[in-house]
Structure formats: C-alpha cells, structure tokens
XYZ file of N, CA and C in Angstrom:
486
model
N 140.754 99.329 115.554
C 140.343 98.186 117.259
C 141.782 98.321 117.564
N 141.805 99.506 119.222
C 143.060 99.359 119.488
C 143.164 97.743 120.373
N 144.900 97.584 120.644
C 144.677 96.737 120.964
C 144.469 96.776 122.673
N 144.261 95.849 123.296
C 143.818 95.720 125.150
C 145.153 95.374 125.563
N 145.756 95.953 126.490
C 146.691 95.369 127.495
C 146.380 93.309 127.781
N 147.003 93.083 127.833
C 147.124 91.942 128.996
C 146.446 91.965 130.489
N 146.313 91.188 130.846
C 145.872 91.224 132.203
C 147.036 90.543 133.026
N 147.460 90.655 134.399
C 147.741 89.638 134.672
C 147.477 87.963 134.885
N 146.222 88.045 135.139
C 145.668 86.606 134.500
C 146.580 85.708 133.606
N 146.155 86.642 132.462
C 146.216 86.357 131.226
C 148.358 86.646 131.319
N 148.930 87.282 131.454
C 150.395 87.112 131.522
C 150.582 86.273 132.428
N 150.572 85.830 133.510
C 150.563 84.456 134.956
C 150.668 83.173 133.390
N 148.996 82.903 132.922
C 149.022 82.009 131.900
C 149.928 81.838 130.759
N 150.179 82.710 130.609
C 151.231 82.544 128.994
C 152.356 82.476 129.247
N 153.085 83.082 130.599
C 154.585 82.483 131.285
C 154.491 80.611 131.803
N 153.503 80.636 132.636
C 153.885 79.396 133.417
C 153.381 77.908 131.551
N 152.497 78.388 130.797
C 152.474 77.598 129.226
C 154.018 77.574 128.716
N 154.747 78.988 128.391
C 155.922 79.123 127.885
C 157.093 78.434 129.062
N 157.160 78.466 130.090
C 158.234 78.145 130.965
C 157.695 76.558 130.880
N 156.510 75.576 130.581
C 156.034 74.849 130.951
C 156.813 73.884 129.456
N 156.613 74.468 128.629
C 156.834 74.056 127.189
C 158.737 74.098 127.573
N 159.197 75.488 127.969
C 160.846 75.090 127.776
C 161.379 74.231 128.956
N 160.845 73.980 130.174
C 161.018 72.768 130.639
C 161.103 71.340 130.038
N 160.110 71.105 128.785
C 159.834 69.868 128.126
C 160.545 69.931 127.144
N 161.138 70.727 126.788
C 162.276 70.694 125.604
C 163.596 70.387 126.004
N 164.209 71.695 127.068
C 165.077 70.796 127.809
C 165.255 69.885 128.458
N 164.237 68.897 128.554
C 163.935 67.292 129.587
C 164.594 66.617 127.813
N 163.974 66.857 127.047
C 164.177 66.292 125.584
C 165.495 66.492 125.002
N 166.012 67.542 124.996
C 167.374 67.917 124.538
C 168.276 67.678 125.218
N 168.286 67.338 126.477
C 169.162 66.802 127.322
C 169.219 65.452 127.634
N 167.778 64.925 127.345
C 167.715 63.170 127.404
C 167.591 62.919 129.022
N 167.712 63.836 129.709
C 167.376 63.593 131.059
C 166.821 62.103 131.456
N 165.735 61.913 130.740
C 164.254 60.868 131.437
C 165.485 59.685 131.328
N 167.092 59.719 130.184
C 167.425 58.590 130.003
C 169.003 58.405 130.823
N 169.055 58.759 131.341
C 169.873 58.996 132.451
C 169.979 59.460 134.040
N 168.177 58.891 134.504
C 166.866 58.480 135.891
C 167.877 57.262 136.748
N 168.941 56.725 136.141
C 168.843 55.219 136.933
C 168.873 55.094 138.265
N 169.983 55.868 138.161
C 170.302 55.672 139.891
C 169.325 56.450 140.639
N 168.227 57.598 140.119
C 167.110 57.826 140.918
C 166.295 56.909 141.030
N 165.711 56.050 139.493
C 164.729 54.697 139.665
C 164.886 53.879 140.596
N 166.867 53.837 141.076
C 166.582 52.605 141.666
C 166.581 52.872 143.212
N 167.000 54.344 143.603
C 167.009 55.190 145.038
C 165.101 54.970 145.246
N 164.354 55.337 144.128
C 162.959 55.141 144.369
C 162.635 54.201 144.810
N 162.887 52.887 143.933
C 162.650 51.340 143.855
C 162.617 51.051 145.604
N 163.973 51.470 146.007
C 164.592 51.282 147.046
C 163.100 51.841 148.682
N 163.445 53.166 148.248
C 162.782 53.914 149.421
C 161.135 53.463 149.684
N 160.803 53.194 148.401
C 159.245 52.883 147.983
C 158.774 51.385 148.971
N 160.024 50.577 148.612
C 160.570 49.212 149.101
C 160.131 49.306 150.538
N 161.386 50.173 150.966
C 161.879 50.452 152.567
C 160.103 50.525 153.378
N 159.024 51.861 152.775
C 158.340 52.379 153.056
C 156.902 51.552 153.426
N 156.944 50.445 152.367
C 155.813 49.351 151.925
C 155.965 48.102 152.948
N 157.621 48.205 153.700
C 157.551 47.156 154.386
C 156.935 47.545 155.863
N 157.195 48.713 156.445
C 156.111 49.278 157.551
C 154.865 48.698 157.372
N 154.307 48.907 156.417
C 153.162 48.090 156.346
C 152.596 47.164 156.160
N 154.147 45.791 156.605
C 153.910 44.342 156.319
C 154.537 44.140 154.902
N 154.859 44.784 154.255
C 155.312 44.273 153.079
C 156.763 43.151 152.391
N 156.545 42.376 152.005
C 157.411 41.768 151.994
C 158.426 41.534 150.562
N 158.024 42.383 150.203
C 158.412 42.787 148.359
C 160.031 43.703 148.424
N 160.922 43.284 147.441
C 162.047 43.632 147.435
C 162.255 44.315 146.146
N 163.546 44.604 146.447
C 164.010 45.715 145.164
C 165.381 45.305 144.420
N 165.686 45.432 143.190
C 166.969 45.094 142.858
C 167.012 45.792 141.357
N 167.621 47.138 141.642
C 168.135 48.311 140.707
C 166.401 48.998 140.233
N 165.871 49.044 139.511
C 164.292 49.692 139.639
C 163.470 49.248 139.163
N 163.656 47.869 139.726
C 162.434 46.701 139.239
C 162.001 46.203 141.281
N 160.479 46.251 141.542
C 160.463 46.012 142.286
C 159.306 44.772 142.475
N 159.421 43.855 143.191
C 159.375 42.262 142.694
C 158.166 42.568 144.862
N 156.566 42.493 143.774
C 155.975 42.156 145.182
C 154.863 41.361 145.367
N 154.812 40.184 145.670
C 153.581 39.037 145.397
C 154.327 38.543 144.592
N 153.222 38.674 143.004
C 153.488 37.448 142.045
C 153.373 38.938 140.743
N 153.713 39.923 141.257
C 154.083 41.273 140.103
C 155.140 42.124 140.300
N 155.589 42.077 138.914
C 156.996 42.521 138.700
C 156.623 44.093 138.382
N 157.081 44.890 139.215
C 156.679 46.320 138.539
C 158.457 47.063 138.910
N 158.377 47.553 137.183
C 159.233 48.565 136.962
C 159.383 49.753 137.288
N 159.908 50.708 137.869
C 159.947 52.011 138.363
C 160.496 52.845 136.844
N 160.227 53.984 136.299
C 160.658 53.989 135.378
C 160.657 55.296 134.760
N 160.738 56.153 134.073
C 160.807 57.986 134.507
C 159.790 58.294 134.795
N 158.410 57.899 134.262
C 157.000 58.250 134.596
C 156.955 58.226 136.272
N 157.513 57.316 136.838
C 157.609 57.227 138.007
C 157.958 58.241 138.624
N 158.942 58.851 138.392
C 159.954 59.916 139.391
C 159.087 60.896 139.875
N 157.636 60.941 139.021
C 156.970 62.325 139.297
C 157.438 63.304 138.373
N 158.255 63.439 137.930
C 159.551 64.248 136.813
C 158.000 65.114 135.849
N 157.493 64.871 135.187
C 156.628 65.255 134.488
C 155.584 66.505 135.460
N 155.136 66.090 136.437
C 154.141 66.958 137.340
C 154.731 67.971 138.087
N 155.896 67.342 138.502
C 157.010 68.504 139.346
C 156.989 69.526 138.054
N 157.124 69.484 137.077
C 157.071 70.413 136.024
C 156.061 71.319 135.847
N 154.951 70.933 135.861
C 153.645 71.410 135.954
C 153.735 72.484 137.125
N 154.167 71.465 138.496
C 154.098 72.757 139.579
C 155.286 73.539 139.215
N 156.745 72.863 139.240
C 158.023 74.079 139.064
C 157.494 75.389 138.273
N 156.524 74.678 136.512
C 156.073 76.216 136.157
C 155.324 77.334 136.537
N 154.377 76.713 137.559
C 153.381 77.359 138.484
C 153.809 78.504 138.964
N 154.808 78.079 139.973
C 155.755 78.507 140.829
C 156.164 79.396 140.161
N 157.213 79.186 139.339
C 158.392 80.519 138.637
C 157.359 81.834 137.707
N 155.938 81.245 137.238
C 155.641 82.235 136.833
C 154.425 82.810 137.698
N 154.064 82.288 138.340
C 153.858 83.352 139.568
C 154.235 84.656 139.699
N 153.989 85.596 140.357
C 154.044 87.138 140.533
C 154.312 87.136 141.829
N 155.208 86.613 142.455
C 155.812 86.465 143.367
C 157.263 87.204 143.844
N 158.118 87.302 145.167
C 158.991 87.672 145.200
C 160.487 86.368 144.977
N 161.385 86.701 143.955
C 161.975 85.230 144.383
C 162.657 84.420 144.853
N 163.029 85.095 146.293
C 163.059 84.187 146.835
C 161.917 83.356 147.319
N 160.083 84.000 147.295
C 159.427 83.138 147.776
C 159.702 82.133 146.667
N 159.916 82.295 145.594
C 159.682 81.299 144.426
C 160.423 80.424 145.030
N 161.988 80.623 145.373
C 162.814 80.079 145.427
C 162.452 78.712 147.026
N 162.038 78.897 147.636
C 160.894 78.559 148.519
C 159.700 77.564 148.185
N 159.301 78.398 147.427
C 158.463 77.249 146.680
C 158.544 75.717 146.569
N 159.992 76.156 145.532
C 159.916 75.154 144.219
C 160.776 74.210 145.341
N 161.494 74.740 146.395
C 162.427 73.590 147.288
C 161.264 72.722 147.990
N 160.661 73.445 148.520
C 159.365 73.029 149.608
C 158.443 71.827 149.005
N 158.299 72.637 147.712
C 157.197 72.107 146.525
C 157.636 70.615 146.187
N 159.015 70.795 145.469
C 159.226 69.297 145.348
C 159.522 68.405 145.749
N 160.225 68.801 147.244
C 160.788 67.578 148.472
C 158.982 67.357 148.633
N 157.859 68.062 149.412
C 157.426 67.635 149.499
C 156.053 66.647 148.640
N 156.059 66.718 147.334
C 155.718 66.648 146.388
C 156.527 64.840 145.806
N 157.486 64.740 146.479
C 158.292 64.079 145.874
C 158.586 62.921 146.725
N 158.202 63.295 147.925
C 157.911 62.648 149.019
C 156.413 61.611 148.826
N 155.751 62.720 148.815
C 154.115 62.050 148.275
C 154.285 60.785 147.109
N 154.935 60.656 146.492
C 155.182 60.230 145.161
C 155.712 58.846 145.321
N 156.983 58.666 146.382
C 157.345 57.520 146.909
C 156.211 57.038 147.648
N 155.537 57.646 148.440
C 154.659 56.834 149.366
C 153.566 56.638 148.484
N 153.099 57.279 147.207
C 152.268 56.658 146.336
C 152.607 55.444 146.054
N 154.018 55.332 145.637
C 154.254 54.012 145.198
C 154.530 52.643 145.857
N 155.070 53.524 147.844
C 154.928 52.509 148.580
C 153.890 51.526 148.856
N 152.257 52.427 148.577
C 150.988 51.778 149.257
C 151.202 51.047 147.405
N 151.163 51.572 146.458
C 151.338 50.833 145.035
C 151.416 49.355 145.671
N 152.968 48.585 145.855
C 153.323 47.963 146.564
C 152.807 46.813 147.277
N 152.478 47.339 148.016
C 151.317 46.942 148.877
C 150.324 46.587 148.231
N 149.672 47.311 147.281
C 148.466 46.967 147.124
C 148.697 45.895 146.133
N 149.398 45.666 145.657
C 150.304 44.500 144.572
C 150.501 43.314 145.273
N 150.690 43.423 146.603
C 150.766 42.423 147.241
C 149.473 41.715 147.418
N 148.483 42.451 148.252
C 147.345 42.066 148.446
C 146.126 41.507 147.591
N 146.183 42.131 146.547
C 145.155 42.532 145.349
C 145.971 42.738 144.299
N 146.851 41.867 143.799
C 147.394 42.133 142.603
C 146.370 42.485 141.335
N 145.193 42.037 141.612
C 144.138 42.756 140.098
C 143.621 43.708 140.402
N 144.125 44.339 141.600
C 143.603 45.871 141.437
C 144.596 46.751 140.869
N 145.813 46.236 141.330
C 146.975 47.153 140.810
C 146.799 47.908 139.823
N 147.026 47.942 138.530
C 146.655 48.256 137.041
C 145.767 49.426 137.394
N 144.200 49.318 138.165
C 143.072 50.355 138.532
C 143.910 51.785 139.094
N 144.368 51.089 140.147
C 144.781 52.137 141.080
C 145.958 52.620 140.706
N 147.028 52.140 140.119
C 148.247 52.826 139.574
C 147.507 53.647 138.613
N 146.877 53.664 137.503
C 146.373 54.487 136.332
C 145.462 55.361 136.591
N 144.646 55.046 137.070
C 143.511 56.137 137.546
C 143.385 56.860 139.245
N 143.414 55.701 140.077
C 143.312 56.289 141.328
C 144.700 57.203 141.742
N 145.608 56.811 141.609
C 147.001 57.324 142.330
C 147.474 58.559 141.572
N 147.218 58.403 140.086
C 147.296 59.595 139.639
C 146.616 60.824 139.630
N 144.883 60.507 139.879
C 144.136 61.620 140.185
C 144.841 62.488 141.315
N 145.343 61.404 142.215
C 145.259 61.859 143.880
C 146.555 62.639 143.466
N 147.896 62.142 142.799
C 148.553 63.171 142.986
C 149.015 64.137 142.593
N 148.253 64.299 141.072
C 147.956 66.070 140.245
C 147.029 66.369 141.044
N 145.804 65.895 141.734
C 145.268 66.750 143.020
C 146.198 67.416 143.978
N 146.732 66.678 144.594
C 147.791 67.265 145.845
C 148.729 68.223 145.195
N 149.105 68.029 143.810
C 150.169 68.835 143.120
C 149.735 70.493 143.117
N 148.142 70.786 142.328
C 147.159 71.330 142.631
C 147.305 72.309 143.263
N 146.696 71.585 144.357
C 146.685 72.085 146.023
C 148.140 72.619 146.667
N 149.076 72.358 146.413
C 150.097 72.180 147.150
C 150.793 74.038 145.985
N 149.883 73.718 144.736
C 150.624 75.008 144.097
C 149.391 76.277 144.286
N 148.489 75.911 144.541
C 147.364 77.280 144.939
C 147.573 76.943 146.703
N 147.826 76.383 147.441
C 148.234 76.713 148.426
C 149.332 77.343 148.443
N 150.303 77.177 147.864
C 151.507 78.223 147.902
C 151.383 79.910 147.505
N 150.523 79.525 146.809
C 150.379 81.091 145.946
C 149.902 81.862 146.719
N 148.761 81.263 147.540
C 147.717 81.830 148.345
C 148.838 82.160 149.356
N 149.702 81.646 150.015
C 150.526 82.173 150.959
C 151.971 83.250 150.731
N 151.738 83.195 149.312
C 153.091 84.610 148.629
C 152.575 86.047 148.876
N 150.979 85.807 149.124
C 150.916 86.979 148.902
C 149.894 87.529 150.605
C-alpha cells in the first residue's frame, strides 16, 4: 500500500497539537503558573476597577476580590493562559506569513486578555447582585463564552490572513 501525502489541513492540525503540547510542557517545566502573583494581583485590581464603573463596591487585595458576601480568588486559570495557549498554537500553526502571525498573536492575546478581565469584572458585579448564581455563571456561562470568543478570534484572524 502506497503512503499517501498529508493534506495541508492534516499538517495544520498536527502542527497545532504539537505546539499546544510544547506550550503545555514549557508551562510545566518552567512552573510559570507558580510565578504569576503580580499578574494575578493586576488582573484582580483591573477587574474591580471595571466592575466599579457598573456600580460595584468590590475591593481587591493582591489576588483576592471581596464582592458582597463572596471572596473571589484570582488564580492562574483566571488569567486565561490556557485558552491563550490554544489561540497561540492555532496562530503559529496556521500557514500564514510570519509577520501576520506576529500581528495575530499580539492583537489576539491583547484582545482576549481584555475580554477576560471584563469577564471577571462582570462576575464580580454578579457576585454582589446575585451571589447564588456566581458559581453557575463562572463555571458554565462565561467559560463557554470565552472559549467561543477565542475560536471566533482565531477563525477571524485566519480568514483575514488570506
């Protein structure tokens, strides 16, 4: 049986998964997630400042946000780093010019990071207004919206690169 050449789509998927694996291993080897303290505090503070625009009385101290009766801890998963890895792997694996990949990485990571902070700000406000619904919106609604926005951003960038 003759060996069939891989299609461009198959090569892209393979590159994407290899890059995602590499980024995951790099995160684990460098223990980057354990040194995100300053970033966590910055995200907590930014989320509280945005929530205050919507009338929030929340406060932040390091990586902790007090919102009504809830104490919300901003942890490494709250940075969106794992979803950003998916986006980065997609952009780096996609057959586009190197300069366009760089533009996609910078713009996409910046945009998705901003969306993530707005997501957290909305959750802070929700925690004050309807504390019983916080867990549901945190675990299900916003996780799905954020992942969907990441896929949309990746596909929009890919379509724009042609």
